Amino acid sequence: MSAKRSAPTRVQPLKVGIIGTGIGRAHFNGYRKCPHVEVAAIVDIDADRGRQLAQEWGVRRAYSNHEDLLNIKDLDAVSVCTPNALHASIAMDALAAGLHVICEKPMAASVEQATELAAAAEQAATRGQLFMMALNNRYRGDTQLLKQYIDAGDLGDLYLGKCGWWRRQGIPGLGGWFTTKAMSGGGPLIDLGVHALDLCWWLMGAPDPVAVSASVFDHLGAGEWARRGSPGSFDIEDAAVAHIRFANDAAIILEVSWILHTAREGFFCEVMGTAGGGAIEPNFRIVRNLHGAPADVLPAAPKVPGHEGEIIHFVDCVRQGRQPLSGARDGLAVQKMLDAIYRSGSTGKPVTIT
Ligand SMILES: NC(=O)c1ccc[n+]([C@@H]2O[C@H](COP(=O)([O-])OP(=O)(O)OC[C@H]3O[C@@H](n4cnc5c(N)ncnc54)[C@H](O)[C@@H]3O)[C@@H](O)[C@H]2O)c1
């Protein structure tokens, strides 16, 4: 199949399809906020679920196979919201069909798949097509504002980032695709770590990673899976910590868990520089000194939820024919860091990233 579509003009409605209807619901809600965008069809391999949601959402067509969606003649774009191991093949099919693509995180279940998809996205870009990674945390009102402060130089040179997401008892879909490495590519590191790491790394100016030292743990999850008599499999980690060093001598410390005996839970991301720091959660604050004494600033950030912001950005980029803030290169770079963390964890040795 060949490229066939150029960026539509403002007067034409943009026709999109959603493949996978779990987090696909957040994409649908985002599209609903965009004027002149029609969700033309949804796809779910679970045909009953697809039909039911199409009815609930007021979408005319529901398919159980993404190829049927790609055959719709006047479709412009798709959201790829399937389990991780299917991202690359489905996104490449959509690109080959001449469509613009927004793909859920992580880019793929392995560096090999992500590399193949990045090459396809680069080729598609030469034909005027867009590939965007759905890294929703970049598109929140608070992270966008923090990035503006950083880019204006308010925090000086950023040299340390600390980020992560800790869950005490939060394994998703126990025994299903999330806990089956062949479908997910990994556990909390690739699921939650991708969010925290991407956000922290982007805020810090996306420096080139050079080395990783990590510990990856699997003490609790499989026991929990067995204790609950869950079906399927559990062959992924349940927690990880990593130190990533960058070419500019900056570093990020990443910590993630799905199950851990911890008193602390939640998402966190903090960046620290020569003139100040910035923390997104639990509270958005800029950390500064005034006349030598600590004096924090609590900015009133616009309340834009990330999922909504990312879809608005995707639609804008498609309409204006410009490349998105989170493209294939970023998706691949983060995937390589995650892969290096897994390798360092399994060998017990630092890993160099080239
Ligand atoms: N950005 C975020 O905040 C966020 C949150 C949750 C999930 N995700 C990502 O979204 C993706 C899906 O996760 P989820 O939580 O929605 O999972 P889920 O299991 O809840 O939903 C996935 C859906 O995809 C369907 N599906 C499976 N194979 C399919 C195929 N070949 N074609 C069409 N549909 C298919 C399933 O039937 C299911 O309805 C994952 O990559 C995950 O990492 C992102």
CSV table of N, CA and C and ligand atoms in Angstrom, one decimal, residues 18-27 43-46 49 53 63-66 80-87 90 104-106 134-137 165 172 177-178 183 190-191 194-195 307 310, ligand 1:
chain,number,residue,atom,x,y,z
A,18,ILE,N,-9.7,4.1,16.4
A,18,ILE,CA,-9.0,3.8,17.6
A,18,ILE,C,-8.9,2.2,17.7
A,19,ILE,N,-7.7,1.7,17.8
A,19,ILE,CA,-7.4,0.3,17.9
A,19,ILE,C,-7.1,-0.1,19.3
A,20,GLY,N,-8.0,-0.8,19.9
A,20,GLY,CA,-7.8,-1.2,21.3
A,20,GLY,C,-8.6,-0.2,22.2
A,21,THR,N,-9.5,-0.8,23.0
A,21,THR,CA,-10.5,0.1,23.7
A,21,THR,C,-10.3,0.2,25.2
A,22,GLY,N,-9.1,-0.2,25.7
A,22,GLY,CA,-8.9,0.1,27.1
A,22,GLY,C,-8.6,1.5,27.3
A,23,ILE,N,-7.3,1.9,27.2
A,23,ILE,CA,-6.9,3.3,27.3
A,23,ILE,C,-7.4,4.0,26.0
A,24,GLY,N,-7.8,3.3,25.1
A,24,GLY,CA,-8.5,3.9,23.9
A,24,GLY,C,-9.6,4.8,24.3
A,25,ARG,N,-10.2,4.5,25.4
A,25,ARG,CA,-11.3,5.4,25.9
A,25,ARG,C,-10.7,6.8,26.2
A,26,ALA,N,-9.5,6.9,26.7
A,26,ALA,CA,-8.9,8.2,26.9
A,26,ALA,C,-8.7,9.0,25.6
A,27,HIS,N,-8.3,8.2,24.6
A,27,HIS,CA,-8.1,8.8,23.3
A,27,HIS,C,-9.4,9.3,22.7
A,43,VAL,N,-11.7,-0.5,16.9
A,43,VAL,CA,-11.4,-1.9,16.7
A,43,VAL,C,-11.0,-2.5,18.1
A,44,ASP,N,-11.6,-3.6,18.3
A,44,ASP,CA,-11.2,-4.4,19.5
A,44,ASP,C,-11.3,-5.9,19.1
A,45,ILE,N,-10.2,-6.6,19.4
A,45,ILE,CA,-10.2,-8.1,19.1
A,45,ILE,C,-11.4,-8.8,19.8
A,46,ASP,N,-11.8,-8.2,20.9
A,46,ASP,CA,-13.0,-8.7,21.6
A,46,ASP,C,-14.2,-8.0,21.0
A,49,ARG,N,-17.1,-6.5,23.1
A,49,ARG,CA,-16.6,-5.3,23.7
A,49,ARG,C,-16.6,-4.1,22.7
A,53,LEU,N,-18.9,-0.8,23.1
A,53,LEU,CA,-18.4,0.6,23.2
A,53,LEU,C,-18.7,1.5,22.1
A,63,TYR,N,-14.9,-2.9,14.5
A,63,TYR,CA,-14.3,-4.1,13.9
A,63,TYR,C,-13.5,-4.9,14.9
A,64,SER,N,-13.3,-6.1,14.6
A,64,SER,CA,-12.5,-6.9,15.5
A,64,SER,C,-11.1,-7.2,14.9
A,65,ASN,N,-10.8,-6.5,13.8
A,65,ASN,CA,-9.5,-6.7,13.1
A,65,ASN,C,-9.0,-5.3,12.5
A,66,HIS,N,-7.8,-4.9,12.9
A,66,HIS,CA,-7.4,-3.6,12.5
A,66,HIS,C,-7.3,-3.4,11.0
A,80,VAL,N,-3.1,3.8,18.2
A,80,VAL,CA,-2.8,2.4,18.5
A,80,VAL,C,-2.7,2.2,20.0
A,81,CYS,N,-3.7,1.5,20.5
A,81,CYS,CA,-3.9,1.3,22.0
A,81,CYS,C,-4.0,-0.1,22.4
A,82,THR,N,-3.2,-1.0,21.7
A,82,THR,CA,-3.3,-2.4,22.0
A,82,THR,C,-2.2,-2.8,23.0
A,83,PRO,N,-2.1,-4.0,23.5
A,83,PRO,CA,-1.0,-4.5,24.3
A,83,PRO,C,0.3,-4.2,23.6
A,84,ASN,N,1.4,-4.0,24.4
A,84,ASN,CA,2.7,-3.5,24.0
A,84,ASN,C,3.3,-4.2,22.8
A,85,ALA,N,3.2,-5.6,22.8
A,85,ALA,CA,3.9,-6.3,21.7
A,85,ALA,C,3.2,-6.2,20.4
A,86,LEU,N,2.0,-5.6,20.3
A,86,LEU,CA,1.3,-5.4,19.1
A,86,LEU,C,1.5,-4.0,18.5
A,87,HIS,N,2.1,-3.1,19.3
A,87,HIS,CA,2.2,-1.7,18.8
A,87,HIS,C,2.9,-1.6,17.5
A,90,ILE,N,1.1,-3.2,14.3
A,90,ILE,CA,-0.1,-2.5,13.9
A,90,ILE,C,0.2,-1.0,13.4
A,104,GLU,N,0.4,4.3,21.7
A,104,GLU,CA,0.6,4.3,23.1
A,104,GLU,C,2.0,3.9,23.6
A,105,LYS,N,2.3,4.3,24.8
A,105,LYS,CA,3.6,3.9,25.4
A,105,LYS,C,3.6,2.5,25.9
A,106,PRO,N,4.6,1.8,26.0
A,106,PRO,CA,5.9,2.0,25.5
A,106,PRO,C,5.9,1.9,23.9
A,134,ALA,N,2.3,8.5,22.4
A,134,ALA,CA,1.4,9.0,23.3
A,134,ALA,C,2.0,9.0,24.7
A,135,LEU,N,2.9,10.0,24.9
A,135,LEU,CA,3.5,10.2,26.2
A,135,LEU,C,2.8,11.3,27.0
A,136,ASN,N,1.7,10.9,27.6
A,136,ASN,CA,0.7,11.9,28.0
A,136,ASN,C,1.2,12.9,29.1
A,137,ASN,N,2.2,12.4,29.9
A,137,ASN,CA,2.7,13.3,30.9
A,137,ASN,C,3.4,14.6,30.4
A,165,TRP,N,7.6,5.7,40.0
A,165,TRP,CA,6.1,5.5,40.3
A,165,TRP,C,6.1,4.2,41.2
A,172,PRO,N,-1.3,-4.6,37.4
A,172,PRO,CA,-2.5,-4.6,36.5
A,172,PRO,C,-2.7,-6.0,35.9
A,177,TRP,N,-2.0,-10.1,29.8
A,177,TRP,CA,-0.9,-9.7,29.0
A,177,TRP,C,0.1,-8.8,29.7
A,178,PHE,N,-0.3,-8.0,30.7
A,178,PHE,CA,0.6,-7.1,31.4
A,178,PHE,C,1.7,-7.9,32.1
A,183,MET,N,4.1,-10.5,25.7
A,183,MET,CA,3.2,-9.5,25.3
A,183,MET,C,3.5,-8.1,25.8
A,190,ILE,N,8.7,-1.1,32.3
A,190,ILE,CA,8.3,-0.8,30.9
A,190,ILE,C,6.8,-0.1,31.0
A,191,ASP,N,6.1,-0.4,32.0
A,191,ASP,CA,4.7,0.1,32.1
A,191,ASP,C,4.7,1.5,32.7
A,194,VAL,N,8.4,3.9,32.0
A,194,VAL,CA,8.4,4.7,30.7
A,194,VAL,C,7.9,6.1,30.9
A,195,HIS,N,6.8,6.2,31.7
A,195,HIS,CA,6.2,7.5,31.9
A,195,HIS,C,7.2,8.4,32.7
A,307,HIS,N,-3.8,13.3,28.9
A,307,HIS,CA,-4.4,12.5,27.7
A,307,HIS,C,-5.1,13.4,26.8
A,310,GLU,N,-2.5,15.6,24.9
A,310,GLU,CA,-1.7,14.8,23.9
A,310,GLU,C,-2.5,14.7,22.6
B,1,LIG,N1,-0.7,6.4,28.7
B,1,LIG,C1,-1.3,5.9,29.7
B,1,LIG,O1,-1.6,6.5,30.7
B,1,LIG,C2,-1.7,4.4,29.6
B,1,LIG,C3,-2.5,3.9,30.5
B,1,LIG,C4,-2.9,2.5,30.4
B,1,LIG,C5,-2.4,1.8,29.3
B,1,LIG,N2,-1.5,2.4,28.4
B,1,LIG,C6,-1.0,1.6,27.3
B,1,LIG,O2,-2.1,1.3,26.4
B,1,LIG,C7,-1.9,0.0,25.9
B,1,LIG,C8,-3.2,-0.8,26.2
B,1,LIG,O3,-3.3,-0.9,27.6
B,1,LIG,P1,-4.7,-1.0,28.3
B,1,LIG,O4,-4.5,-0.7,29.7
B,1,LIG,O5,-5.7,-0.3,27.5
B,1,LIG,O6,-4.9,-2.6,28.2
B,1,LIG,P2,-6.3,-3.4,28.3
B,1,LIG,O7,-5.9,-4.8,28.3
B,1,LIG,O8,-7.2,-2.8,29.3
B,1,LIG,O9,-7.0,-3.0,26.9
B,1,LIG,C9,-6.4,-3.4,25.6
B,1,LIG,C10,-7.5,-3.7,24.7
B,1,LIG,O10,-7.0,-4.0,23.4
B,1,LIG,C11,-7.7,-5.1,22.9
B,1,LIG,N3,-6.9,-5.8,21.9
B,1,LIG,C12,-5.9,-6.8,22.2
B,1,LIG,N4,-5.4,-7.2,21.0
B,1,LIG,C13,-5.9,-6.5,20.0
B,1,LIG,C14,-5.8,-6.4,18.6
B,1,LIG,N5,-4.9,-7.2,18.0
B,1,LIG,N6,-6.5,-5.6,17.9
B,1,LIG,C15,-7.4,-4.8,18.5
B,1,LIG,N7,-7.6,-4.8,19.9
B,1,LIG,C16,-6.9,-5.6,20.6
B,1,LIG,C17,-8.1,-5.9,24.1
B,1,LIG,O11,-9.2,-6.8,23.8
B,1,LIG,C18,-8.5,-4.8,25.1
B,1,LIG,O12,-9.8,-4.4,25.0
B,1,LIG,C19,-0.6,-0.6,26.5
B,1,LIG,O13,0.4,-0.4,25.6
B,1,LIG,C20,-0.4,0.3,27.7
B,1,LIG,O14,1.0,0.4,28.0
B,1,LIG,C21,-1.2,3.7,28.5
